[in-house]
Amino acid sequence: TEALRAGYRLIDCAHAYKNESEIGEALSSSIKQGVVKREDVFVTSKLWLESFAPGDVSPACEHTLKNLKLDVLDLYLMHWPIRCSKNMKRLSCGSVHPDHLIGYSPEMTLETWQEMENLVRRGLVKAIGVSNFTSRKLKRLIADSSTKPAVHQAECHPHFQQHTMRDLCQEEGIQFQSYSTLGAPGRPQRYREADAVDLLPDELLQRIAGKHNCTVPQVCISWQYQQGIPLVTKSTNPAHIQQNLTARKIALTSDDYNAIKGLDRNIRLVYGRFLFDPSQTPEEFWDGEGVDRRRN
């Protein structure tokens, strides 16, 4: 509700976030109070991995719609390109239990995608897309399917600028959308790589923020906004919610932009190790993209 009152009109949800019921209540209340109209709000959600089997896709979407108190989603994404078994269990470290990890294949991905296409035909969702795909996996889905993803939502920030993926999306007419715009500073410790370099303490970003009398998060957001990259921000702090929104008014100079471009390590911070097969390397899981930590 706080975000809607501040002026946000994109709501990014997922079954895995376990907050769709709360978001549904807040959105419904905001519409009833006249804070927003439904047609002015763009609502995204994501299909979770244990509902990728053809018979599970539609019930999962209908469950999400019920929780969000909506008749239709504006956008529905495959959360990852990895399938897990129904009612999957996790180990104490957070990883999916190996017995419940089915994995990736182009054929299984296409099965799930075709069911998502049916959701569009039925009017349950307006558009479908993907998240956390590699270039190789995205190209394969494009080649196999009759409908291109409308959106690919993926990690992107000054330390991982995703030039190859962004170029591919532009070539294919797919909207690239950024998450972890601030380098995912709030991710749990168990999901952090031991040698990960945090983005927000970066001295160059701090100097640029000081020059513009703003915060480093605002610099990161403005950097993407000025490139025309739609992005998802996350905060429960009212001051941060407002700061994130006003970041688009910060005009970075060409020198700022070029300096930030030089920060690219091409190293992802959201590694997804909880989905790794025990015998799988990061290079195999990510098809070699953004995992060469020797550059860190």
Short mmCIF file of C-alpha atoms in Angstrom, two decimals:
data_model
loop_
_atom_site.label_atom_id
_atom_site.label_comp_id
_atom_site.label_asym_id
_atom_site.label_seq_id
_atom_site.Cartn_x
_atom_site.Cartn_y
_atom_site.Cartn_z
CA THR A 1 0.00 0.00 0.00
CA GLU A 2 2.83 2.38 0.86
CA ALA A 3 4.43 1.81 -2.56
CA LEU A 4 1.15 2.39 -4.41
CA ARG A 5 0.53 5.63 -2.51
CA ALA A 6 4.06 6.75 -3.37
CA GLY A 7 3.37 6.24 -7.06
CA TYR A 8 4.58 2.74 -7.93
CA ARG A 9 2.49 0.98 -10.55
CA LEU A 10 4.46 -2.25 -11.12
CA ILE A 11 3.92 -5.05 -8.62
CA ASP A 12 6.33 -7.97 -8.96
CA CYS A 13 5.12 -11.13 -7.24
CA ALA A 14 5.92 -14.83 -7.19
CA HIS A 15 4.48 -17.90 -5.56
CA ALA A 16 7.94 -18.52 -4.08
CA TYR A 17 7.93 -15.19 -2.24
CA LYS A 18 5.06 -16.45 -0.06
CA ASN A 19 3.37 -13.05 0.13
CA GLU A 20 0.79 -13.10 -2.64
CA SER A 21 -2.13 -13.20 -0.23
CA GLU A 22 -0.84 -10.12 1.60
CA ILE A 23 -0.23 -8.31 -1.69
CA GLY A 24 -3.72 -9.26 -2.85
CA GLU A 25 -5.25 -7.77 0.28
CA ALA A 26 -3.21 -4.56 -0.06
CA LEU A 27 -4.00 -4.18 -3.76
CA SER A 28 -7.70 -4.88 -3.29
CA SER A 29 -7.87 -2.39 -0.42
CA SER A 30 -6.03 0.26 -2.44
CA ILE A 31 -8.42 -0.15 -5.35
CA LYS A 32 -11.47 0.09 -3.06
CA GLN A 33 -10.06 3.22 -1.39
CA GLY A 34 -9.45 4.86 -4.75
CA VAL A 35 -5.66 4.95 -4.37
CA VAL A 36 -5.30 3.26 -7.77
CA LYS A 37 -7.41 1.75 -10.50
CA ARG A 38 -6.78 -1.85 -11.51
CA GLU A 39 -6.04 -0.85 -15.09
CA ASP A 40 -3.27 1.47 -13.89
CA VAL A 41 -1.35 -1.27 -12.08
CA PHE A 42 0.84 -3.85 -13.86
CA VAL A 43 0.96 -7.10 -11.89
CA THR A 44 3.57 -9.78 -12.54
CA SER A 45 3.83 -13.18 -10.91
CA LYS A 46 5.95 -16.26 -11.47
CA LEU A 47 5.30 -19.96 -11.86
CA TRP A 48 7.27 -21.94 -9.30
CA LEU A 49 9.40 -24.93 -10.24
CA GLU A 50 7.28 -27.64 -8.65
CA SER A 51 4.35 -26.64 -10.89
CA PHE A 52 6.13 -26.98 -14.25
CA ALA A 53 4.51 -30.32 -15.17
CA PRO A 54 1.78 -29.76 -17.79
CA GLY A 55 -1.05 -30.67 -15.43
CA ASP A 56 0.16 -28.30 -12.72
CA VAL A 57 0.61 -25.04 -14.63
CA SER A 58 -3.03 -23.97 -14.84
CA PRO A 59 -3.90 -24.80 -11.19
CA ALA A 60 -0.82 -22.88 -10.04
CA CYS A 61 -1.82 -19.80 -12.01
CA GLU A 62 -5.40 -20.00 -10.77
CA HIS A 63 -4.12 -20.28 -7.19
CA THR A 64 -1.99 -17.17 -7.68
CA LEU A 65 -4.93 -15.25 -9.13
CA LYS A 66 -7.07 -16.24 -6.16
CA ASN A 67 -4.40 -15.11 -3.69
CA LEU A 68 -3.94 -11.80 -5.51
CA LYS A 69 -7.72 -11.31 -5.79
CA LEU A 70 -7.40 -10.79 -9.56
CA ASP A 71 -9.14 -12.10 -12.65
CA VAL A 72 -6.09 -11.73 -14.89
CA LEU A 73 -2.32 -11.27 -14.57
CA ASP A 74 -0.54 -8.75 -16.76
CA LEU A 75 2.56 -10.96 -16.94
CA TYR A 76 3.37 -14.52 -15.85
CA LEU A 77 6.97 -15.76 -15.85
CA MET A 78 8.73 -19.12 -15.57
CA HIS A 79 10.73 -18.35 -12.43
CA TRP A 80 13.73 -20.51 -13.41
CA PRO A 81 14.36 -22.96 -16.27
CA ILE A 82 14.60 -25.81 -13.75
CA ARG A 83 11.84 -28.29 -12.98
CA CYS A 84 11.35 -29.85 -9.54
CA SER A 85 8.93 -32.50 -8.35
CA LYS A 86 5.61 -31.67 -6.75
CA ASN A 87 5.81 -30.75 -3.07
CA MET A 88 9.58 -30.57 -3.29
CA LYS A 89 11.62 -30.67 -0.10
CA ARG A 90 14.74 -28.71 0.78
CA LEU A 91 17.84 -29.63 2.72
CA SER A 92 18.81 -27.67 5.84
CA CYS A 93 21.24 -25.61 3.73
CA GLY A 94 18.34 -24.43 1.55
CA SER A 95 19.15 -26.53 -1.52
CA VAL A 96 16.42 -28.57 -3.17
CA HIS A 97 16.68 -32.22 -2.11
CA PRO A 98 18.41 -34.12 -4.95
CA ASP A 99 15.53 -36.60 -5.10
CA HIS A 100 13.16 -33.73 -5.92
CA LEU A 101 15.37 -31.99 -8.47
CA ILE A 102 14.34 -32.95 -12.00
CA GLY A 103 16.48 -30.34 -13.75
CA TYR A 104 16.49 -28.71 -17.17
CA SER A 105 15.77 -30.01 -20.62
CA PRO A 106 14.56 -28.15 -23.72
CA GLU A 107 11.69 -30.62 -24.04
CA MET A 108 10.42 -30.08 -20.49
CA THR A 109 10.77 -26.32 -20.85
CA LEU A 110 8.69 -26.39 -24.02
CA GLU A 111 6.01 -28.48 -22.28
CA THR A 112 5.70 -25.87 -19.54
CA TRP A 113 5.79 -23.01 -22.03
CA GLN A 114 2.98 -24.47 -24.13
CA GLU A 115 0.81 -24.67 -21.03
CA MET A 116 1.59 -21.03 -20.32
CA GLU A 117 0.54 -20.19 -23.87
CA ASN A 118 -2.79 -21.82 -23.04
CA LEU A 119 -3.16 -19.45 -20.08
CA VAL A 120 -3.02 -16.54 -22.52
CA ARG A 121 -5.63 -18.18 -24.78
CA ARG A 122 -7.91 -18.66 -21.76
CA GLY A 123 -7.55 -15.02 -20.74
CA LEU A 124 -5.93 -15.75 -17.38
CA VAL A 125 -2.76 -13.85 -18.28
CA LYS A 126 -2.08 -11.15 -20.83
CA ALA A 127 1.56 -12.00 -21.52
CA ILE A 128 4.11 -14.65 -20.61
CA GLY A 129 7.86 -14.58 -20.14
CA VAL A 130 10.84 -16.14 -18.42
CA SER A 131 13.34 -15.39 -15.67
CA ASN A 132 16.91 -16.52 -14.97
CA PHE A 133 17.47 -18.11 -18.38
CA THR A 134 20.87 -18.17 -20.04
CA SER A 135 21.33 -17.02 -23.62
CA ARG A 136 21.59 -20.63 -24.74
CA LYS A 137 18.37 -21.67 -23.02
CA LEU A 138 16.51 -18.59 -24.21
CA LYS A 139 17.60 -19.15 -27.82
CA ARG A 140 16.45 -22.76 -27.64
CA LEU A 141 13.01 -21.79 -26.31
CA ILE A 142 12.64 -19.18 -29.07
CA ALA A 143 13.57 -21.77 -31.68
CA ASP A 144 11.18 -24.41 -30.32
CA SER A 145 8.08 -22.36 -29.56
CA SER A 146 5.52 -20.41 -31.55
CA THR A 147 5.41 -17.57 -28.99
CA LYS A 148 8.45 -15.60 -27.93
CA PRO A 149 8.70 -14.57 -24.28
CA ALA A 150 7.44 -11.02 -23.86
CA VAL A 151 9.90 -10.40 -21.03
CA HIS A 152 13.09 -11.89 -19.63
CA GLN A 153 13.64 -10.87 -16.02
CA ALA A 154 17.23 -11.36 -14.89
CA GLU A 155 19.91 -10.11 -12.52
CA CYS A 156 21.54 -6.88 -13.71
CA HIS A 157 23.60 -4.23 -11.91
CA PRO A 158 26.91 -2.38 -12.38
CA HIS A 159 28.97 -5.46 -11.43
CA PHE A 160 26.97 -7.72 -13.79
CA GLN A 161 25.75 -5.65 -16.70
CA GLN A 162 24.42 -8.48 -18.90
CA HIS A 163 25.46 -6.99 -22.25
CA THR A 164 25.19 -10.30 -24.14
CA MET A 165 21.74 -11.09 -22.77
CA ARG A 166 20.46 -7.57 -23.27
CA ASP A 167 21.68 -7.59 -26.88
CA LEU A 168 19.96 -10.94 -27.49
CA CYS A 169 16.69 -9.68 -26.04
CA GLN A 170 16.85 -6.55 -28.17
CA GLU A 171 17.51 -8.59 -31.32
CA GLU A 172 14.56 -10.88 -30.58
CA GLY A 173 12.11 -8.17 -29.55
CA ILE A 174 12.04 -9.39 -25.93
CA GLN A 175 11.87 -6.83 -23.12
CA PHE A 176 14.80 -7.28 -20.76
CA GLN A 177 13.86 -6.47 -17.17
CA SER A 178 16.35 -6.13 -14.33
CA TYR A 179 16.19 -7.47 -10.80
CA SER A 180 18.80 -7.25 -8.03
CA THR A 181 19.48 -3.75 -9.30
CA LEU A 182 21.37 -3.00 -6.09
CA GLY A 183 23.35 -6.24 -6.11
CA ALA A 184 20.96 -8.17 -3.82
CA PRO A 185 22.42 -6.85 -0.54
CA GLY A 186 19.66 -8.48 1.50
CA ARG A 187 20.07 -12.03 0.23
CA PRO A 188 20.58 -14.64 2.99
CA GLN A 189 24.17 -15.46 3.89
CA ARG A 190 23.72 -19.08 2.80
CA TYR A 191 23.04 -17.90 -0.73
CA ARG A 192 26.13 -15.66 -0.93
CA GLU A 193 29.31 -16.76 -2.63
CA ALA A 194 32.31 -16.67 -0.29
CA ASP A 195 34.22 -14.29 -2.58
CA ALA A 196 31.29 -12.12 -3.63
CA VAL A 197 32.03 -8.40 -3.87
CA ASP A 198 29.23 -6.20 -2.51
CA LEU A 199 28.07 -3.47 -4.85
CA LEU A 200 26.89 -0.68 -2.54
CA PRO A 201 30.26 0.03 -0.81
CA ASP A 202 31.93 0.58 -4.20
CA GLU A 203 34.07 3.74 -3.94
CA LEU A 204 33.33 4.93 -7.48
CA LEU A 205 29.58 4.66 -6.95
CA GLN A 206 29.93 6.48 -3.64
CA ARG A 207 31.81 9.32 -5.34
CA ILE A 208 29.17 9.61 -8.04
CA ALA A 209 26.44 9.61 -5.38
CA GLY A 210 28.24 12.36 -3.50
CA LYS A 211 28.53 14.46 -6.66
CA HIS A 212 24.77 14.23 -7.26
CA ASN A 213 23.83 14.52 -3.56
CA CYS A 214 22.03 11.17 -3.63
CA THR A 215 22.51 7.60 -2.45
CA VAL A 216 24.38 4.75 -4.15
CA PRO A 217 21.12 2.83 -4.66
CA GLN A 218 19.74 5.87 -6.46
CA VAL A 219 22.80 5.94 -8.71
CA CYS A 220 22.32 2.25 -9.58
CA ILE A 221 18.65 2.79 -10.37
CA SER A 222 19.28 5.93 -12.41
CA TRP A 223 22.04 4.17 -14.35
CA GLN A 224 19.53 1.56 -15.57
CA TYR A 225 16.66 3.99 -15.97
CA GLN A 226 18.70 6.21 -18.30
CA GLN A 227 19.45 3.16 -20.45
CA GLY A 228 15.75 2.38 -20.76
CA ILE A 229 15.98 -0.83 -18.73
CA PRO A 230 12.79 -1.56 -16.75
CA LEU A 231 13.71 -2.68 -13.27
CA VAL A 232 12.26 -4.18 -10.13
CA THR A 233 13.14 -2.61 -6.79
CA LYS A 234 12.44 -4.02 -3.35
CA SER A 235 12.05 -2.27 0.00
CA THR A 236 9.78 -2.13 3.04
CA ASN A 237 11.37 1.12 4.27
CA PRO A 238 9.11 4.11 3.41
CA ALA A 239 12.10 6.42 2.92
CA HIS A 240 13.81 3.94 0.59
CA ILE A 241 10.58 3.39 -1.32
CA GLN A 242 10.42 7.11 -2.05
CA GLN A 243 14.14 7.39 -2.81
CA ASN A 244 13.98 4.53 -5.29
CA LEU A 245 11.12 6.22 -7.09
CA THR A 246 12.80 9.62 -7.31
CA ALA A 247 16.08 8.11 -8.55
CA ARG A 248 14.85 8.44 -12.13
CA LYS A 249 15.14 12.23 -11.75
CA ILE A 250 18.89 11.99 -11.16
CA ALA A 251 20.70 12.88 -14.40
CA LEU A 252 23.98 10.99 -14.60
CA THR A 253 26.54 12.49 -16.95
CA SER A 254 28.20 10.64 -19.82
CA ASP A 255 31.36 10.51 -17.68
CA ASP A 256 29.35 8.89 -14.87
CA TYR A 257 27.86 6.38 -17.28
CA ASN A 258 31.21 5.43 -18.79
CA ALA A 259 32.81 5.12 -15.37
CA ILE A 260 30.05 2.77 -14.18
CA LYS A 261 30.37 0.78 -17.39
CA GLY A 262 33.96 0.08 -16.35
CA LEU A 263 32.79 -1.56 -13.12
CA ASP A 264 31.41 -4.60 -14.95
CA ARG A 265 32.94 -7.78 -13.51
CA ASN A 266 30.57 -10.00 -15.53
CA ILE A 267 30.01 -11.96 -12.33
CA ARG A 268 26.54 -12.80 -11.10
CA LEU A 269 25.71 -12.52 -7.40
CA VAL A 270 22.49 -14.56 -7.54
CA TYR A 271 24.03 -17.96 -8.21
CA GLY A 272 21.03 -20.22 -7.71
CA ARG A 273 23.10 -22.91 -6.03
CA PHE A 274 19.99 -24.23 -4.31
CA LEU A 275 19.05 -25.65 -7.71
CA PHE A 276 22.41 -27.20 -8.57
CA ASP A 277 22.60 -30.92 -9.12
CA PRO A 278 25.21 -32.23 -6.61
CA SER A 279 27.55 -33.10 -9.48
CA GLN A 280 26.92 -29.87 -11.42
CA THR A 281 29.41 -27.03 -11.74
CA PRO A 282 28.41 -23.35 -11.96
CA GLU A 283 29.71 -23.32 -15.54
CA GLU A 284 27.35 -26.15 -16.46
CA PHE A 285 24.34 -24.68 -14.68
CA TRP A 286 24.78 -21.20 -16.20
CA ASP A 287 26.15 -22.34 -19.56
CA GLY A 288 29.37 -20.49 -18.76
CA GLU A 289 27.67 -17.08 -18.45
CA GLY A 290 28.69 -14.77 -15.60
CA VAL A 291 30.49 -17.41 -13.53
CA ASP A 292 34.21 -16.84 -14.15
CA ARG A 293 35.11 -15.78 -10.64
CA ARG A 294 38.78 -15.50 -11.56
CA ARG A 295 37.88 -11.99 -12.76
CA ASN A 296 36.49 -11.05 -9.37
#
